[in-house]
């Protein structure tokens, strides 16, 4: 209404908007929102964090940014060889070192919640956070302390014993365990001590063949591979057990999301598959 010529030009260009800004990294392979921040796995560009505070209130001309005030006050990226996926134990701002009031009978928060977990194609499991547990904000707790001038992310360690996590491409956190899909299938890693991870179980062929997506809900883990949807009993999270005959054949399953009694599968050439679980 106000800019007739601009609108006419927009229609003539098939209503396609011209790209005005581009974020670092040529590919975004996985995303995880937590509090005021968005974590992104960017392949060869590693992990990068974006500020998404007040995203609902941003005007059309405002951008998401990695440094809302000055890049000198923070370092919102961590290099890895090829970051495929990112996971956090919660989407809430849980700080393991927050002050606890005895009169409130507050329970301690597990140290697991103070770190980020990256599945890297070559490095396996990369744990992000300050390994100095004596610091005021270990891990990524620095993003939760309300101070925008100390957000310098650090790399704690990479975990890939004997190459068992080569090809890591998906990760989800269940309890104090990381369920990681890689070339060997599903590998379960205990994060009870985040700075000393250890493998507790491996499930590969013949049950899983080229596992591509995993979701955990209650007592079950749902995995999709090149044959379709398969189920594991995870009553004991450290030792998943395959559930025989609980399968649904899909020819091109890519990933999975489970919500209550339904699983939503990105089924590739077949589109979206909705499965009653």
Short mmCIF file of C-alpha atoms in Angstrom, two decimals:
data_model
loop_
_atom_site.label_atom_id
_atom_site.label_comp_id
_atom_site.label_asym_id
_atom_site.label_seq_id
_atom_site.Cartn_x
_atom_site.Cartn_y
_atom_site.Cartn_z
CA UNK A 1 0.00 0.00 0.00
CA UNK A 2 2.73 2.47 0.96
CA UNK A 3 5.43 1.43 -1.55
CA UNK A 4 3.71 0.54 -4.81
CA UNK A 5 6.84 0.31 -6.95
CA UNK A 6 8.66 -1.89 -4.45
CA UNK A 7 5.67 -4.21 -4.24
CA UNK A 8 5.41 -4.41 -8.04
CA UNK A 9 9.08 -5.35 -8.28
CA UNK A 10 8.61 -7.95 -5.56
CA UNK A 11 5.76 -9.57 -7.50
CA UNK A 12 7.78 -9.51 -10.72
CA UNK A 13 10.55 -11.44 -8.94
CA UNK A 14 8.10 -14.23 -8.06
CA UNK A 15 7.77 -12.90 -4.49
CA UNK A 16 11.24 -14.18 -3.65
CA UNK A 17 13.14 -12.14 -1.08
CA UNK A 18 16.78 -11.35 -1.69
CA UNK A 19 19.15 -12.61 0.98
CA UNK A 20 20.36 -9.61 2.99
CA UNK A 21 22.53 -11.34 5.57
CA UNK A 22 24.27 -14.67 5.98
CA UNK A 23 25.45 -16.34 9.18
CA UNK A 24 28.85 -17.91 9.67
CA UNK A 25 29.17 -21.43 8.30
CA UNK A 26 27.93 -22.82 5.03
CA UNK A 27 25.73 -25.50 6.56
CA UNK A 28 23.61 -25.90 9.67
CA UNK A 29 23.22 -29.58 10.54
CA UNK A 30 21.50 -29.38 13.93
CA UNK A 31 19.96 -26.83 16.31
CA UNK A 32 19.15 -26.70 20.02
CA UNK A 33 17.48 -23.77 21.78
CA UNK A 34 18.14 -23.22 25.48
CA UNK A 35 17.03 -20.15 27.37
CA UNK A 36 18.25 -17.02 25.58
CA UNK A 37 20.58 -18.90 23.25
CA UNK A 38 20.48 -21.07 20.15
CA UNK A 39 23.22 -23.69 19.75
CA UNK A 40 24.10 -24.68 16.19
CA UNK A 41 26.22 -27.55 14.81
CA UNK A 42 27.85 -26.12 11.68
CA UNK A 43 29.83 -29.01 10.20
CA UNK A 44 33.44 -27.97 9.59
CA UNK A 45 32.74 -24.67 11.35
CA UNK A 46 32.12 -26.45 14.66
CA UNK A 47 29.72 -25.16 17.32
CA UNK A 48 28.36 -21.61 17.33
CA UNK A 49 25.93 -19.93 19.71
CA UNK A 50 23.42 -17.25 18.71
CA UNK A 51 21.65 -14.77 20.96
CA UNK A 52 17.87 -15.20 20.57
CA UNK A 53 16.78 -13.21 23.63
CA UNK A 54 13.45 -11.44 23.11
CA UNK A 55 13.14 -13.00 19.66
CA UNK A 56 9.40 -12.29 19.63
CA UNK A 57 10.07 -8.59 20.07
CA UNK A 58 12.66 -8.13 17.34
CA UNK A 59 11.67 -5.78 14.55
CA UNK A 60 11.94 -6.73 10.88
CA UNK A 61 15.29 -4.97 10.58
CA UNK A 62 16.92 -6.60 13.61
CA UNK A 63 19.10 -9.67 13.30
CA UNK A 64 20.01 -12.62 15.47
CA UNK A 65 23.63 -12.12 16.39
CA UNK A 66 26.48 -13.83 18.20
CA UNK A 67 27.62 -10.62 19.92
CA UNK A 68 24.77 -8.28 20.89
CA UNK A 69 27.12 -5.70 22.39
CA UNK A 70 30.74 -6.38 21.35
CA UNK A 71 32.66 -9.41 20.08
CA UNK A 72 35.39 -8.44 22.55
CA UNK A 73 33.15 -9.46 25.44
CA UNK A 74 32.49 -13.04 24.41
CA UNK A 75 33.58 -15.95 22.24
CA UNK A 76 30.49 -17.78 21.11
CA UNK A 77 32.09 -20.54 19.06
CA UNK A 78 34.10 -23.71 19.62
CA UNK A 79 36.06 -25.28 16.73
CA UNK A 80 35.56 -28.98 16.04
CA UNK A 81 36.53 -31.04 13.01
CA UNK A 82 32.95 -31.62 11.78
CA UNK A 83 30.07 -30.94 14.16
CA UNK A 84 27.04 -33.01 13.15
CA UNK A 85 24.68 -32.60 16.11
CA UNK A 86 24.28 -30.77 19.42
CA UNK A 87 22.48 -31.77 22.62
CA UNK A 88 21.81 -30.37 26.08
CA UNK A 89 20.26 -32.25 29.02
CA UNK A 90 17.55 -29.58 29.31
CA UNK A 91 16.25 -26.49 27.56
CA UNK A 92 16.01 -24.66 30.89
CA UNK A 93 18.63 -22.42 32.47
CA UNK A 94 19.84 -24.96 35.04
CA UNK A 95 23.11 -23.99 36.77
CA UNK A 96 24.89 -26.75 38.76
CA UNK A 97 26.74 -24.19 40.90
CA UNK A 98 23.85 -21.92 41.80
CA UNK A 99 23.46 -21.03 45.46
CA UNK A 100 21.23 -23.41 47.37
CA UNK A 101 19.23 -22.35 50.40
CA UNK A 102 19.16 -24.96 53.14
CA UNK A 103 15.80 -23.77 54.43
CA UNK A 104 14.27 -24.54 51.02
CA UNK A 105 15.56 -28.12 51.15
CA UNK A 106 16.94 -27.65 47.65
CA UNK A 107 18.59 -30.64 46.02
CA UNK A 108 21.88 -30.28 44.19
CA UNK A 109 21.90 -30.05 40.39
CA UNK A 110 23.94 -32.70 38.55
CA UNK A 111 27.13 -31.41 36.94
CA UNK A 112 25.92 -32.91 33.66
CA UNK A 113 23.73 -29.82 33.18
CA UNK A 114 26.73 -27.51 33.06
CA UNK A 115 28.06 -28.68 29.69
CA UNK A 116 27.12 -28.92 26.01
CA UNK A 117 27.52 -32.14 24.04
CA UNK A 118 28.50 -32.21 20.37
CA UNK A 119 28.46 -35.26 18.10
CA UNK A 120 31.41 -34.81 15.74
CA UNK A 121 31.94 -36.93 12.64
CA UNK A 122 35.65 -37.38 13.32
CA UNK A 123 36.18 -36.54 16.99
CA UNK A 124 33.25 -38.49 18.41
CA UNK A 125 31.81 -36.78 21.48
CA UNK A 126 33.06 -33.24 22.11
CA UNK A 127 32.17 -31.81 25.52
CA UNK A 128 32.01 -28.03 25.64
CA UNK A 129 32.61 -26.08 28.83
CA UNK A 130 35.29 -24.91 31.22
CA UNK A 131 36.86 -28.06 32.76
CA UNK A 132 38.02 -26.01 35.76
CA UNK A 133 35.31 -27.01 38.20
CA UNK A 134 36.66 -24.55 40.74
CA UNK A 135 35.76 -21.62 38.54
CA UNK A 136 32.63 -19.61 39.33
CA UNK A 137 30.80 -20.90 36.26
CA UNK A 138 32.12 -24.25 34.98
CA UNK A 139 30.96 -25.61 31.70
CA UNK A 140 28.44 -23.34 30.04
CA UNK A 141 27.15 -21.98 33.33
CA UNK A 142 28.68 -18.70 32.23
CA UNK A 143 25.70 -18.32 29.89
CA UNK A 144 23.36 -18.53 32.86
CA UNK A 145 24.91 -16.06 35.29
CA UNK A 146 23.38 -12.91 33.78
CA UNK A 147 26.76 -11.38 32.97
CA UNK A 148 27.11 -10.77 29.20
CA UNK A 149 30.81 -9.89 29.35
CA UNK A 150 32.27 -13.27 30.38
CA UNK A 151 30.76 -15.59 27.78
CA UNK A 152 33.93 -17.28 26.58
CA UNK A 153 33.14 -20.87 25.64
CA UNK A 154 35.83 -23.47 26.15
CA UNK A 155 36.35 -27.00 24.92
CA UNK A 156 36.64 -29.46 27.80
CA UNK A 157 37.55 -32.65 25.94
CA UNK A 158 36.94 -34.96 22.98
CA UNK A 159 35.98 -38.58 23.64
CA UNK A 160 36.45 -41.25 20.97
CA UNK A 161 38.19 -44.31 22.43
CA UNK A 162 39.65 -46.57 19.73
CA UNK A 163 37.54 -44.74 17.14
CA UNK A 164 34.32 -46.28 18.48
CA UNK A 165 32.43 -43.02 17.91
CA UNK A 166 33.68 -42.41 14.38
CA UNK A 167 30.94 -41.04 12.17
CA UNK A 168 28.95 -39.65 15.13
CA UNK A 169 25.91 -37.92 13.63
CA UNK A 170 23.08 -37.84 16.20
CA UNK A 171 22.98 -37.40 19.95
CA UNK A 172 20.29 -37.26 22.61
CA UNK A 173 20.59 -37.15 26.39
CA UNK A 174 18.64 -39.60 28.57
CA UNK A 175 19.23 -39.34 32.29
CA UNK A 176 23.01 -39.18 32.71
CA UNK A 177 23.62 -41.00 29.43
CA UNK A 178 24.30 -39.82 25.89
CA UNK A 179 22.77 -41.96 23.14
CA UNK A 180 25.00 -41.42 20.12
CA UNK A 181 24.45 -42.74 16.60
CA UNK A 182 27.64 -43.41 14.68
CA UNK A 183 29.16 -45.85 12.18
CA UNK A 184 29.02 -48.68 14.76
CA UNK A 185 25.30 -48.12 15.41
CA UNK A 186 24.05 -46.87 18.78
CA UNK A 187 26.70 -46.23 21.43
CA UNK A 188 25.66 -45.37 24.99
CA UNK A 189 28.04 -43.10 26.91
CA UNK A 190 27.79 -42.45 30.64
CA UNK A 191 28.09 -38.77 31.57
CA UNK A 192 27.71 -39.31 35.29
CA UNK A 193 31.11 -37.62 35.46
CA UNK A 194 31.03 -35.32 32.40
CA UNK A 195 34.82 -34.98 32.42
CA UNK A 196 35.35 -38.75 32.47
CA UNK A 197 32.82 -40.25 30.02
CA UNK A 198 32.73 -43.99 29.47
CA UNK A 199 30.94 -46.34 27.08
CA UNK A 200 28.39 -48.65 28.68
CA UNK A 201 26.78 -50.32 25.65
CA UNK A 202 26.97 -50.72 21.87
CA UNK A 203 24.16 -51.92 19.61
CA UNK A 204 24.89 -52.36 15.92
CA UNK A 205 24.26 -54.93 13.22
CA UNK A 206 22.32 -57.05 12.68
CA UNK A 207 19.73 -55.09 14.71
CA UNK A 208 20.65 -51.59 13.53
CA UNK A 209 21.79 -50.88 10.00
CA UNK A 210 22.99 -47.35 9.26
CA UNK A 211 21.17 -45.74 12.21
CA UNK A 212 20.04 -42.20 11.38
CA UNK A 213 17.80 -40.83 14.14
CA UNK A 214 17.05 -41.54 17.81
CA UNK A 215 14.51 -40.32 20.37
CA UNK A 216 14.00 -41.48 23.96
CA UNK A 217 10.68 -41.36 25.78
CA UNK A 218 9.93 -43.01 29.12
CA UNK A 219 11.10 -46.64 28.95
CA UNK A 220 11.80 -46.81 25.23
CA UNK A 221 14.24 -45.51 22.64
CA UNK A 222 13.02 -45.24 19.06
CA UNK A 223 15.65 -45.49 16.33
CA UNK A 224 15.31 -45.16 12.58
CA UNK A 225 17.77 -46.79 10.20
CA UNK A 226 17.80 -47.73 6.53
CA UNK A 227 15.17 -50.43 7.20
CA UNK A 228 12.73 -48.24 9.15
CA UNK A 229 11.68 -47.72 12.78
CA UNK A 230 13.02 -49.97 15.55
CA UNK A 231 12.52 -49.96 19.33
CA UNK A 232 14.77 -50.54 22.33
CA UNK A 233 13.76 -51.09 25.94
CA UNK A 234 15.77 -48.57 28.01
CA UNK A 235 14.39 -49.40 31.45
CA UNK A 236 18.07 -49.64 32.37
CA UNK A 237 19.47 -46.66 30.50
CA UNK A 238 23.04 -47.93 30.54
CA UNK A 239 22.06 -51.16 28.76
CA UNK A 240 19.33 -50.81 26.10
CA UNK A 241 17.71 -54.04 24.95
CA UNK A 242 16.27 -54.49 21.42
CA UNK A 243 12.52 -55.16 21.34
CA UNK A 244 11.98 -57.91 18.80
CA UNK A 245 9.25 -57.48 16.18
CA UNK A 246 8.56 -53.86 17.25
CA UNK A 247 9.41 -52.48 13.83
CA UNK A 248 7.84 -50.46 11.05
CA UNK A 249 9.34 -50.72 7.57
CA UNK A 250 10.33 -47.40 5.97
CA UNK A 251 12.52 -47.18 2.89
CA UNK A 252 14.11 -43.76 3.45
CA UNK A 253 13.82 -42.76 7.14
CA UNK A 254 16.13 -39.88 8.10
CA UNK A 255 15.21 -38.72 11.62
CA UNK A 256 12.56 -39.11 14.31
CA UNK A 257 10.68 -37.07 16.93
CA UNK A 258 8.42 -38.73 19.51
CA UNK A 259 5.54 -36.94 21.24
CA UNK A 260 3.39 -38.96 23.61
CA UNK A 261 1.81 -41.79 21.58
CA UNK A 262 3.05 -40.80 18.14
CA UNK A 263 6.40 -40.84 16.38
CA UNK A 264 7.00 -38.36 13.57
CA UNK A 265 9.56 -39.63 11.07
CA UNK A 266 11.28 -37.61 8.38
CA UNK A 267 10.83 -40.28 5.75
CA UNK A 268 12.86 -38.82 2.90
CA UNK A 269 11.29 -39.44 -0.48
CA UNK A 270 8.12 -40.66 1.26
CA UNK A 271 7.61 -37.37 3.10
CA UNK A 272 6.41 -37.41 6.71
CA UNK A 273 5.47 -40.70 8.39
CA UNK A 274 3.29 -40.57 11.52
CA UNK A 275 3.46 -43.79 13.55
CA UNK A 276 1.30 -44.86 16.48
CA UNK A 277 3.76 -45.97 19.15
#
